[in-house]
mmCIF file with all atom_site columns, C-alpha atoms in Angstrom:
data_model
loop_
_atom_site.group_PDB
_atom_site.id
_atom_site.type_symbol
_atom_site.label_atom_id
_atom_site.label_alt_id
_atom_site.label_comp_id
_atom_site.label_asym_id
_atom_site.label_entity_id
_atom_site.label_seq_id
_atom_site.pdbx_PDB_ins_code
_atom_site.Cartn_x
_atom_site.Cartn_y
_atom_site.Cartn_z
_atom_site.occupancy
_atom_site.B_iso_or_equiv
_atom_site.pdbx_formal_charge
_atom_site.auth_seq_id
_atom_site.auth_comp_id
_atom_site.auth_asym_id
_atom_site.auth_atom_id
_atom_site.pdbx_PDB_model_num
ATOM 1   C CA . MET A 1 1   ? -0.026  -0.261 -0.073 1.00 0.00 ? 1   MET A CA 1
ATOM 2   C CA . LYS A 1 2   ? 1.033   3.489  -0.760 1.00 0.00 ? 2   LYS A CA 1
ATOM 3   C CA . LEU A 1 3   ? 0.028   6.466  1.349  1.00 0.00 ? 3   LEU A CA 1
ATOM 4   C CA . GLU A 1 4   ? 0.342   10.161 0.549  1.00 0.00 ? 4   GLU A CA 1
ATOM 5   C CA . GLU A 1 5   ? -0.587  13.149 2.854  1.00 0.00 ? 5   GLU A CA 1
ATOM 6   C CA . LYS A 1 6   ? -1.539  16.664 1.717  1.00 0.00 ? 6   LYS A CA 1
ATOM 7   C CA . ILE A 1 7   ? -2.746  19.479 3.692  1.00 0.00 ? 7   ILE A CA 1
ATOM 8   C CA . HIS A 1 8   ? -5.897  21.496 2.493  1.00 0.00 ? 8   HIS A CA 1
ATOM 9   C CA . GLY A 1 9   ? -6.203  24.367 5.003  1.00 0.00 ? 9   GLY A CA 1
ATOM 10  C CA . GLU A 1 10  ? -7.097  22.761 8.325  1.00 0.00 ? 10  GLU A CA 1
ATOM 11  C CA . VAL A 1 11  ? -7.786  19.592 6.640  1.00 0.00 ? 11  VAL A CA 1
ATOM 12  C CA . VAL A 1 12  ? -5.411  16.622 6.274  1.00 0.00 ? 12  VAL A CA 1
ATOM 13  C CA . VAL A 1 13  ? -6.290  14.166 3.086  1.00 0.00 ? 13  VAL A CA 1
ATOM 14  C CA . ILE A 1 14  ? -4.562  11.008 3.415  1.00 0.00 ? 14  ILE A CA 1
ATOM 15  C CA . SER A 1 15  ? -4.598  9.158  0.145  1.00 0.00 ? 15  SER A CA 1
ATOM 16  C CA . LEU A 1 16  ? -4.341  5.286  -0.272 1.00 0.00 ? 16  LEU A CA 1
ATOM 17  C CA . SER A 1 17  ? -3.460  3.260  -3.104 1.00 0.00 ? 17  SER A CA 1
ATOM 18  C CA . GLY A 1 18  ? -3.174  -0.441 -3.792 1.00 0.00 ? 18  GLY A CA 1
ATOM 19  C CA . SER A 1 19  ? -4.323  -2.830 -1.047 1.00 0.00 ? 19  SER A CA 1
ATOM 20  C CA . LEU A 1 20  ? -4.849  -2.273 2.792  1.00 0.00 ? 20  LEU A CA 1
ATOM 21  C CA . LEU A 1 21  ? -4.683  -5.918 3.746  1.00 0.00 ? 21  LEU A CA 1
ATOM 22  C CA . GLY A 1 22  ? -2.489  -5.878 7.036  1.00 0.00 ? 22  GLY A CA 1
ATOM 23  C CA . GLU A 1 23  ? 1.110   -5.214 7.896  1.00 0.00 ? 23  GLU A CA 1
ATOM 24  C CA . PRO A 1 24  ? 2.842   -2.757 7.057  1.00 0.00 ? 24  PRO A CA 1
ATOM 25  C CA . GLY A 1 25  ? 0.002   -0.668 5.478  1.00 0.00 ? 25  GLY A CA 1
ATOM 26  C CA . ALA A 1 26  ? -2.280  -0.833 8.547  1.00 0.00 ? 26  ALA A CA 1
ATOM 27  C CA . THR A 1 27  ? 0.574   0.287  10.901 1.00 0.00 ? 27  THR A CA 1
ATOM 28  C CA . ASP A 1 28  ? 1.652   3.084  8.434  1.00 0.00 ? 28  ASP A CA 1
ATOM 29  C CA . LEU A 1 29  ? -1.826  4.592  8.347  1.00 0.00 ? 29  LEU A CA 1
ATOM 30  C CA . ARG A 1 30  ? -2.223  4.488  12.006 1.00 0.00 ? 30  ARG A CA 1
ATOM 31  C CA . GLN A 1 31  ? 1.405   6.078  12.497 1.00 0.00 ? 31  GLN A CA 1
ATOM 32  C CA . SER A 1 32  ? 0.548   8.615  10.092 1.00 0.00 ? 32  SER A CA 1
ATOM 33  C CA . VAL A 1 33  ? -2.687  9.734  11.604 1.00 0.00 ? 33  VAL A CA 1
ATOM 34  C CA . TYR A 1 34  ? -0.809  9.533  15.146 1.00 0.00 ? 34  TYR A CA 1
ATOM 35  C CA . GLN A 1 35  ? 2.109   11.779 14.060 1.00 0.00 ? 35  GLN A CA 1
ATOM 36  C CA . LEU A 1 36  ? -0.538  14.283 12.485 1.00 0.00 ? 36  LEU A CA 1
ATOM 37  C CA . LEU A 1 37  ? -2.302  14.448 15.751 1.00 0.00 ? 37  LEU A CA 1
ATOM 38  C CA . ALA A 1 38  ? 0.667   15.143 17.536 1.00 0.00 ? 38  ALA A CA 1
ATOM 39  C CA . GLU A 1 39  ? 1.401   18.051 15.283 1.00 0.00 ? 39  GLU A CA 1
ATOM 40  C CA . ASP A 1 40  ? -2.351  19.201 16.410 1.00 0.00 ? 40  ASP A CA 1
ATOM 41  C CA . LYS A 1 41  ? -4.161  18.269 13.142 1.00 0.00 ? 41  LYS A CA 1
ATOM 42  C CA . ARG A 1 42  ? -7.617  17.093 13.795 1.00 0.00 ? 42  ARG A CA 1
ATOM 43  C CA . LYS A 1 43  ? -9.536  17.019 10.578 1.00 0.00 ? 43  LYS A CA 1
ATOM 44  C CA . PHE A 1 44  ? -9.026  14.043 8.274  1.00 0.00 ? 44  PHE A CA 1
ATOM 45  C CA . VAL A 1 45  ? -10.168 12.746 5.066  1.00 0.00 ? 45  VAL A CA 1
ATOM 46  C CA . ILE A 1 46  ? -9.205  9.444  3.973  1.00 0.00 ? 46  ILE A CA 1
ATOM 47  C CA . ASP A 1 47  ? -9.273  9.133  0.195  1.00 0.00 ? 47  ASP A CA 1
ATOM 48  C CA . LEU A 1 48  ? -9.947  5.596  -0.894 1.00 0.00 ? 48  LEU A CA 1
ATOM 49  C CA . GLY A 1 49  ? -10.067 6.236  -4.567 1.00 0.00 ? 49  GLY A CA 1
ATOM 50  C CA . GLU A 1 50  ? -7.013  4.323  -5.581 1.00 0.00 ? 50  GLU A CA 1
ATOM 51  C CA . LEU A 1 51  ? -7.397  1.376  -2.961 1.00 0.00 ? 51  LEU A CA 1
ATOM 52  C CA . LYS A 1 52  ? -8.398  -1.606 -4.738 1.00 0.00 ? 52  LYS A CA 1
ATOM 53  C CA . PHE A 1 53  ? -8.953  -3.964 -1.690 1.00 0.00 ? 53  PHE A CA 1
ATOM 54  C CA . ILE A 1 54  ? -9.352  -3.772 2.032  1.00 0.00 ? 54  ILE A CA 1
ATOM 55  C CA . ASN A 1 55  ? -9.888  -6.462 4.513  1.00 0.00 ? 55  ASN A CA 1
ATOM 56  C CA . SER A 1 56  ? -10.585 -6.911 8.416  1.00 0.00 ? 56  SER A CA 1
ATOM 57  C CA . MET A 1 57  ? -7.183  -5.690 9.582  1.00 0.00 ? 57  MET A CA 1
ATOM 58  C CA . GLY A 1 58  ? -7.459  -2.698 6.979  1.00 0.00 ? 58  GLY A CA 1
ATOM 59  C CA . LEU A 1 59  ? -10.856 -1.788 8.666  1.00 0.00 ? 59  LEU A CA 1
ATOM 60  C CA . GLY A 1 60  ? -9.319  -2.093 12.231 1.00 0.00 ? 60  GLY A CA 1
ATOM 61  C CA . SER A 1 61  ? -6.652  0.558  11.186 1.00 0.00 ? 61  SER A CA 1
ATOM 62  C CA . LEU A 1 62  ? -9.123  2.848  9.843  1.00 0.00 ? 62  LEU A CA 1
ATOM 63  C CA . ILE A 1 63  ? -11.448 2.507  13.061 1.00 0.00 ? 63  ILE A CA 1
ATOM 64  C CA . ALA A 1 64  ? -8.500  2.676  15.351 1.00 0.00 ? 64  ALA A CA 1
ATOM 65  C CA . SER A 1 65  ? -7.312  5.872  13.562 1.00 0.00 ? 65  SER A CA 1
ATOM 66  C CA . LEU A 1 66  ? -10.789 7.133  13.700 1.00 0.00 ? 66  LEU A CA 1
ATOM 67  C CA . THR A 1 67  ? -10.992 6.455  17.537 1.00 0.00 ? 67  THR A CA 1
ATOM 68  C CA . SER A 1 68  ? -7.728  8.195  18.111 1.00 0.00 ? 68  SER A CA 1
ATOM 69  C CA . VAL A 1 69  ? -8.927  11.189 16.086 1.00 0.00 ? 69  VAL A CA 1
ATOM 70  C CA . ARG A 1 70  ? -12.308 11.511 17.833 1.00 0.00 ? 70  ARG A CA 1
ATOM 71  C CA . THR A 1 71  ? -10.948 11.241 21.280 1.00 0.00 ? 71  THR A CA 1
ATOM 72  C CA . ARG A 1 72  ? -8.569  14.235 20.658 1.00 0.00 ? 72  ARG A CA 1
ATOM 73  C CA . GLY A 1 73  ? -11.640 16.358 19.381 1.00 0.00 ? 73  GLY A CA 1
ATOM 74  C CA . GLY A 1 74  ? -11.365 15.792 15.847 1.00 0.00 ? 74  GLY A CA 1
ATOM 75  C CA . ASP A 1 75  ? -13.109 13.890 12.851 1.00 0.00 ? 75  ASP A CA 1
ATOM 76  C CA . MET A 1 76  ? -12.449 11.755 9.715  1.00 0.00 ? 76  MET A CA 1
ATOM 77  C CA . CYS A 1 77  ? -14.333 10.968 6.801  1.00 0.00 ? 77  CYS A CA 1
ATOM 78  C CA . LEU A 1 78  ? -13.795 8.627  3.812  1.00 0.00 ? 78  LEU A CA 1
ATOM 79  C CA . ALA A 1 79  ? -14.047 9.740  0.225  1.00 0.00 ? 79  ALA A CA 1
ATOM 80  C CA . ARG A 1 80  ? -14.044 8.192  -3.421 1.00 0.00 ? 80  ARG A CA 1
ATOM 81  C CA . LEU A 1 81  ? -14.686 4.471  -2.363 1.00 0.00 ? 81  LEU A CA 1
ATOM 82  C CA . ARG A 1 82  ? -14.323 2.052  -4.936 1.00 0.00 ? 82  ARG A CA 1
ATOM 83  C CA . ASP A 1 83  ? -16.982 -0.608 -5.682 1.00 0.00 ? 83  ASP A CA 1
ATOM 84  C CA . LYS A 1 84  ? -15.244 -3.459 -3.678 1.00 0.00 ? 84  LYS A CA 1
ATOM 85  C CA . VAL A 1 85  ? -14.064 -1.208 -0.980 1.00 0.00 ? 85  VAL A CA 1
ATOM 86  C CA . GLU A 1 86  ? -17.478 0.273  -0.465 1.00 0.00 ? 86  GLU A CA 1
ATOM 87  C CA . ALA A 1 87  ? -18.889 -2.928 -0.499 1.00 0.00 ? 87  ALA A CA 1
ATOM 88  C CA . VAL A 1 88  ? -16.794 -4.144 2.508  1.00 0.00 ? 88  VAL A CA 1
ATOM 89  C CA . ILE A 1 89  ? -17.640 -0.824 4.166  1.00 0.00 ? 89  ILE A CA 1
ATOM 90  C CA . THR A 1 90  ? -21.373 -1.151 3.663  1.00 0.00 ? 90  THR A CA 1
ATOM 91  C CA . ILE A 1 91  ? -21.503 -5.096 4.714  1.00 0.00 ? 91  ILE A CA 1
ATOM 92  C CA . THR A 1 92  ? -19.802 -4.350 7.781  1.00 0.00 ? 92  THR A CA 1
ATOM 93  C CA . LYS A 1 93  ? -22.095 -1.177 8.681  1.00 0.00 ? 93  LYS A CA 1
ATOM 94  C CA . LEU A 1 94  ? -19.184 1.044  8.986  1.00 0.00 ? 94  LEU A CA 1
ATOM 95  C CA . THR A 1 95  ? -21.656 3.445  6.837  1.00 0.00 ? 95  THR A CA 1
ATOM 96  C CA . LYS A 1 96  ? -23.131 4.273  10.279 1.00 0.00 ? 96  LYS A CA 1
ATOM 97  C CA . VAL A 1 97  ? -19.656 5.145  11.827 1.00 0.00 ? 97  VAL A CA 1
ATOM 98  C CA . PHE A 1 98  ? -17.935 7.138  8.874  1.00 0.00 ? 98  PHE A CA 1
ATOM 99  C CA . ARG A 1 99  ? -19.337 9.875  6.968  1.00 0.00 ? 99  ARG A CA 1
ATOM 100 C CA . LEU A 1 100 ? -18.906 8.957  3.292  1.00 0.00 ? 100 LEU A CA 1
ATOM 101 C CA . TYR A 1 101 ? -18.317 11.642 0.305  1.00 0.00 ? 101 TYR A CA 1
ATOM 102 C CA . ASP A 1 102 ? -18.002 10.872 -3.476 1.00 0.00 ? 102 ASP A CA 1
ATOM 103 C CA . THR A 1 103 ? -15.108 13.578 -3.925 1.00 0.00 ? 103 THR A CA 1
ATOM 104 C CA . VAL A 1 104 ? -12.287 14.621 -1.842 1.00 0.00 ? 104 VAL A CA 1
ATOM 105 C CA . THR A 1 105 ? -13.474 18.221 -2.499 1.00 0.00 ? 105 THR A CA 1
ATOM 106 C CA . LYS A 1 106 ? -16.805 17.631 -0.912 1.00 0.00 ? 106 LYS A CA 1
ATOM 107 C CA . ALA A 1 107 ? -15.161 15.784 1.881  1.00 0.00 ? 107 ALA A CA 1
ATOM 108 C CA . VAL A 1 108 ? -12.609 18.701 2.521  1.00 0.00 ? 108 VAL A CA 1
ATOM 109 C CA . GLU A 1 109 ? -15.905 20.945 2.529  1.00 0.00 ? 109 GLU A CA 1
ATOM 110 C CA . SER A 1 110 ? -17.804 19.246 4.894  1.00 0.00 ? 110 SER A CA 1
ATOM 111 C CA . PHE A 1 111 ? -15.337 20.530 7.568  1.00 0.00 ? 111 PHE A CA 1
ATOM 112 C CA . LYS A 1 112 ? -16.156 24.043 6.826  1.00 0.00 ? 112 LYS A CA 1
ATOM 113 C CA . GLN A 1 113 ? -19.743 23.789 7.732  1.00 0.00 ? 113 GLN A CA 1
#
């Protein structure tokens, strides 16, 4: 898995590509979020547009990251879910946990409201 961070004002966009199926990708995502939290970032968009596959370990890293962000008074949403990834998010009922957006732009703008 490849991870890329971009800052859009107060919002951090973390783009994931490849597959989030376990280590080291799951750890890389969590460490990236923890480091950004330490830098006082609190608003996160996880861009899944280039993520092809995700499994339970990948979901666990998303949930652990969300929990850490919310514990520190922030929030996280997901953007650009591909069909297979969206199916996993839907089947596991995580659509009730994460806010989902069609585009990164819409996700970033959601923090301005």
